[in-house]
Amino acid sequence: MSSDKILVAGGGGFIGGHLVADLLRKGHQNIRSVDIKPLKDWYQVLPGVENLQLDLQDKSACEKATKDAGTVYNLAADMGGMGFIENNRALCMLSVLINTHMLMAARKHGVERFFYASSACVYAADKQTDPNLTALKESDAYPAQPEDGYGWEKLFSERMCRHFGEDFGLTTRVARYHNVYGPLGTYDGGREKAPAAICRKVIQAKMSGKHDIAIWGDGKQTRSFMYIDDCLKGTQAILASDILEPINLGSSEIVTINGLVDIVEEIAGVKLKRNYNLSAPKGVNGRNSDNTLIQKYLHWEPNTRLRDGMERTYHWIFDQMSKRN
C-alpha cells in the first residue's frame, strides 16, 4: 500500500528546511522532518510537520524515521564548507553510516522512492587542477579520485544507492549538488560556504569601517554556485524522474572567487583591499557543472543568475548581522 508520508532526513539543515517549506507550499500535509540537532538549532521549524530529533547514524533511529514513509529525501550529513571538510575527514566519512542505515530501513519499510543528496566533491581531483576548466560531466567521477573524506563518502553512498536498486528493487535517485547557497543558511562558525562567508566578510568590513577582506587562496579558483530555489526544483524533479544514474544539479554560470567578491562589493556599495591567505583551505582550482544530461532528461537546468541570488543572500545575512549589533 502506497503512503503519502514524506520523510526529509536532515530537515533541520539549510537545504532540508527549505525543502520542507517548499513541500508545504505545494500542499503536502504528511511530512516528517528529522535532524540530529535540537529543534532550537534547526534552520527552520515548520508548523504542521512531525519534527523529530534523531541521530541517523544509528540504525534504529533510521527505522523510526522511515516507518510508514513512501518517499525519502536523504539530505542528512555531517558537512560544511571547505574549511570544515578539509579538517574533519573522519567525521565526514562517518556519514556513510547515515546512508547505509537509511537504505536498509527504507528497504525494510517498503519506501517507494529514495533520494540521495550527493556532491560535486565526488569528481576526480585531476579533472579540477586548472581554473580554466572544462565543465565536469557525470562520467568524470571515474576513475575515482574524489575529495578526500567527504567526497569518498559521497561516492561510496552513490554506489550503495545503485546496488540497493539493482539487488533489492528500491527506487533510488541521486543528484550531485554543486555549491548550494541562499538565505536562511550558515554564514559564520566554520561550516559556511564561500557565498555566505564572503557576504559576511564584506558586511563586517562595511559595518566596522575597516575596508579590507581576507580571501582564502589566490582568488583565481573557479566555481559555480546554485541558488536554493533551483536546488529545490531540481531535487524534486530528479526524484520524480526515470533518471537512474547520478546526475549533476548545479548552475553552469562559472565565476572566480575574486569575481564573487566583486559581485558582493557591488551589492554592498563598497570596495575593499584584498588580503590573500595562500595557506588557507581553498579546495580544487576549478569546478563547474556540465548540464548536458539534466537538460536532456528534464529540459531544464538551474538558471537563477548569480547576481540575483547573491543579492537576496546578502540582504538576509545583513539583516541577521544587524540584529546582533
XYZ file of C-alpha atoms in Angstrom:
325
model
C 0.000 0.000 0.000
C 1.440 3.372 -1.015
C 1.993 6.060 1.605
C 1.864 9.820 1.116
C 4.197 10.406 4.080
C 7.352 12.250 3.047
C 10.484 11.994 5.162
C 13.093 14.746 4.921
C 16.250 13.474 6.626
C 18.407 16.428 7.560
C 15.287 18.587 7.697
C 16.840 20.830 10.335
C 19.596 21.859 7.937
C 19.787 24.616 5.347
C 18.577 22.696 2.270
C 16.325 20.404 4.303
C 14.491 23.289 5.947
C 13.879 24.959 2.599
C 12.690 21.630 1.147
C 10.164 21.091 3.949
C 8.855 24.635 3.472
C 8.532 24.092 -0.289
C 6.697 20.795 0.151
C 4.250 22.533 2.494
C 3.696 25.322 -0.038
C 2.854 22.669 -2.622
C 0.138 21.242 -0.392
C 1.844 18.188 1.112
C 0.477 17.679 4.617
C 2.025 14.410 5.774
C 5.678 15.380 6.301
C 8.204 14.083 8.816
C 11.370 16.113 9.316
C 14.318 14.561 11.153
C 17.642 16.009 12.274
C 20.315 15.305 14.882
C 20.247 18.891 16.155
C 17.920 20.042 18.953
C 14.892 21.818 17.461
C 16.123 25.166 18.761
C 19.135 24.816 16.449
C 17.171 23.923 13.304
C 17.412 26.410 10.462
C 13.625 26.295 10.082
C 10.987 24.622 12.261
C 7.753 24.454 10.304
C 4.306 24.078 11.893
C 2.138 21.169 10.826
C 5.190 18.923 10.395
C 6.239 15.936 12.513
C 9.635 17.209 13.695
C 11.903 14.612 15.324
C 15.393 14.828 16.804
C 17.169 11.581 15.876
C 20.764 10.538 15.233
C 20.510 8.896 11.827
C 23.930 7.280 12.154
C 22.037 4.827 14.374
C 20.143 2.028 12.612
C 17.172 2.056 14.996
C 16.777 5.814 14.503
C 16.627 5.290 10.729
C 13.958 2.632 11.173
C 11.899 5.016 13.303
C 12.364 7.814 10.775
C 11.372 5.779 7.703
C 8.401 3.926 9.270
C 5.267 4.464 7.144
C 7.139 6.762 4.716
C 6.551 6.421 0.993
C 9.120 8.990 -0.071
C 12.518 9.720 1.468
C 14.782 12.690 0.815
C 18.123 11.869 2.432
C 19.954 15.170 2.888
C 21.463 14.246 6.260
C 25.263 14.507 6.542
C 27.951 15.969 8.769
C 29.363 18.605 6.465
C 30.174 22.250 5.830
C 32.300 24.443 3.601
C 35.870 23.738 2.528
C 37.298 24.866 5.879
C 35.234 22.156 7.598
C 35.588 19.226 5.214
C 39.366 19.590 4.806
C 39.852 19.477 8.582
C 37.208 16.879 9.539
C 37.684 13.996 7.116
C 36.828 11.245 9.615
C 33.607 12.977 10.677
C 32.629 13.368 7.030
C 33.352 9.693 6.344
C 31.147 8.645 9.256
C 28.147 9.994 7.340
C 28.341 6.716 5.399
C 26.524 5.206 8.387
C 23.568 7.512 7.741
C 23.014 6.482 4.150
C 23.759 2.803 4.828
C 21.225 2.584 7.640
C 18.726 4.781 5.791
C 18.826 2.499 2.758
C 18.448 -0.593 4.938
C 15.493 0.950 6.760
C 13.898 2.154 3.526
C 14.070 -1.353 2.125
C 12.645 -2.828 5.325
C 9.668 -0.445 5.376
C 8.913 -0.586 1.654
C 9.782 3.017 0.803
C 8.740 3.754 -2.771
C 11.265 6.459 -3.747
C 14.571 7.360 -2.121
C 16.563 10.489 -2.978
C 20.219 10.843 -2.034
C 21.977 14.203 -1.987
C 25.481 13.624 -3.301
C 28.068 16.285 -4.138
C 30.365 17.605 -6.835
C 33.133 16.632 -4.397
C 32.925 13.122 -5.909
C 34.725 14.307 -9.037
C 38.301 13.258 -9.736
C 40.858 15.778 -8.490
C 42.968 15.581 -11.667
C 39.997 16.975 -13.616
C 39.948 20.105 -11.422
C 43.532 21.377 -11.416
C 43.041 24.279 -13.851
C 40.791 27.307 -13.126
C 40.159 27.454 -16.907
C 38.442 24.109 -16.752
C 36.132 22.054 -18.890
C 32.820 21.620 -17.070
C 32.535 18.320 -15.190
C 30.304 15.721 -16.762
C 28.908 12.815 -14.754
C 31.382 10.266 -16.136
C 34.279 12.335 -14.770
C 33.733 10.748 -11.336
C 35.659 7.686 -12.590
C 38.421 6.551 -12.315
C 37.759 7.577 -8.733
C 39.863 10.299 -7.132
C 37.315 12.319 -5.140
C 37.741 14.924 -2.399
C 39.445 13.096 0.482
C 36.984 12.161 3.216
C 33.746 13.888 2.218
C 33.989 13.050 -1.482
C 34.819 9.390 -0.861
C 31.824 9.032 1.447
C 29.523 10.567 -1.151
C 30.853 8.375 -3.957
C 30.554 5.208 -1.860
C 26.992 6.115 -0.880
C 26.096 6.696 -4.545
C 27.172 3.112 -5.218
C 25.096 1.894 -2.280
C 22.028 3.556 -3.798
C 22.764 1.955 -7.153
C 23.134 -1.541 -5.728
C 20.060 -1.287 -3.489
C 18.185 -0.530 -6.687
C 19.763 -3.345 -8.663
C 19.655 -6.016 -5.954
C 16.558 -5.120 -3.929
C 14.372 -3.091 -6.273
C 14.477 0.088 -4.192
C 13.853 3.084 -6.453
C 16.762 5.449 -5.799
C 17.678 8.774 -7.384
C 20.969 10.628 -6.865
C 21.845 14.275 -7.528
C 25.337 15.744 -7.296
C 24.847 19.162 -5.719
C 27.178 21.963 -6.787
C 27.614 24.596 -4.041
C 24.105 25.438 -2.856
C 23.583 28.896 -1.323
C 20.828 31.285 -0.311
C 19.050 32.915 2.636
C 18.453 31.073 5.930
C 21.845 29.384 5.731
C 25.067 29.230 7.738
C 27.201 32.356 7.389
C 29.648 32.008 10.286
C 31.037 29.467 12.750
C 33.287 27.492 10.405
C 30.808 25.460 8.338
C 29.725 28.237 5.977
C 30.427 28.092 2.254
C 32.048 30.748 0.085
C 28.974 32.825 -0.927
C 27.832 33.285 2.681
C 31.364 33.719 4.014
C 32.126 36.469 1.521
C 28.820 38.210 2.282
C 29.665 38.124 5.989
C 33.181 39.452 5.468
C 32.002 42.319 3.247
C 29.267 43.222 5.736
C 31.773 43.148 8.616
C 34.091 45.445 6.665
C 31.238 47.817 5.880
C 29.982 47.895 9.472
C 33.438 48.304 11.034
C 34.806 50.787 8.544
C 37.889 48.587 8.091
C 37.785 48.232 4.347
C 39.747 45.047 3.774
C 38.846 41.407 3.287
C 40.670 38.087 3.766
C 40.328 35.682 0.850
C 41.277 32.001 1.038
C 43.678 31.134 -1.770
C 44.665 33.462 -4.603
C 41.060 34.225 -5.588
C 41.576 32.792 -9.062
C 39.934 29.437 -8.306
C 36.680 28.974 -10.238
C 33.317 27.653 -9.106
C 29.630 27.617 -9.921
C 27.035 28.315 -7.239
C 23.401 27.123 -7.268
C 20.654 29.181 -5.669
C 18.454 27.290 -3.218
C 15.247 27.658 -5.276
C 16.901 25.873 -8.203
C 18.146 23.153 -5.866
C 14.607 22.525 -4.588
C 13.113 22.392 -8.071
C 15.809 20.086 -9.390
C 15.768 17.784 -6.375
C 12.041 17.125 -6.628
C 12.143 16.758 -10.411
C 15.016 14.255 -10.237
C 13.241 12.174 -7.602
C 10.089 12.034 -9.743
C 12.043 11.180 -12.913
C 13.272 7.967 -14.504
C 16.944 9.038 -14.258
C 18.855 6.009 -12.999
C 22.409 7.378 -12.839
C 23.779 10.132 -10.548
C 23.227 13.486 -12.223
C 24.662 16.972 -11.828
C 22.466 19.525 -10.134
C 24.253 22.841 -10.338
C 24.491 26.127 -12.149
C 26.766 26.318 -15.190
C 27.464 30.037 -14.559
C 31.141 29.997 -13.651
C 32.865 32.664 -11.528
C 36.231 33.152 -9.866
C 36.306 33.774 -6.132
C 37.611 37.247 -6.964
C 34.605 37.686 -9.231
C 32.292 36.591 -6.432
C 33.856 39.251 -4.186
C 33.312 41.800 -6.976
C 29.600 40.937 -7.024
C 29.185 41.285 -3.257
C 31.169 44.539 -3.180
C 28.847 45.924 -5.846
C 25.765 44.875 -3.882
C 27.195 46.410 -0.701
C 28.430 49.557 -2.385
C 31.994 49.227 -1.080
C 35.448 48.485 -2.442
C 37.820 46.517 -0.228
C 41.544 45.827 -0.058
C 42.080 42.111 -0.617
C 44.419 40.080 1.564
C 45.081 36.604 0.175
C 45.708 33.729 2.585
C 47.531 31.191 0.436
C 47.793 28.645 3.275
C 44.026 28.508 3.963
C 41.833 25.656 2.648
C 40.756 26.550 -0.882
C 39.698 23.269 -2.460
C 40.308 22.437 -6.112
C 41.412 25.080 -8.610
C 38.392 24.769 -10.871
C 34.936 23.194 -10.754
C 31.824 23.728 -12.860
C 28.722 21.718 -13.740
C 28.197 20.209 -17.186
C 24.409 20.313 -17.532
C 24.046 18.342 -20.760
C 22.341 15.390 -19.066
C 19.882 17.350 -16.924
C 18.876 19.374 -19.987
C 18.356 16.129 -21.886
C 16.244 14.495 -19.180
C 14.350 17.423 -17.679
C 14.592 20.101 -20.412
C 15.728 22.461 -17.639
C 18.801 23.429 -15.678
C 19.416 25.670 -12.641
C 19.099 29.163 -14.074
C 18.955 31.740 -11.263
C 21.512 34.418 -12.151
C 24.323 34.514 -9.581
C 23.996 38.270 -9.123
C 20.297 37.913 -8.264
C 20.772 35.048 -5.817
C 23.705 36.751 -4.125
C 21.720 39.953 -3.651
C 18.948 38.062 -1.807
C 21.526 36.178 0.246
C 23.488 39.326 1.093
C 20.418 41.206 2.327
C 19.313 38.296 4.525
C 22.768 37.980 6.106
C 22.965 41.778 6.527
C 19.647 41.713 8.414
C 20.862 38.905 10.672
C 24.133 40.660 11.469
C 22.390 43.989 12.062
C 20.170 42.340 14.688
C 23.284 41.212 16.571
C 24.698 44.727 16.812
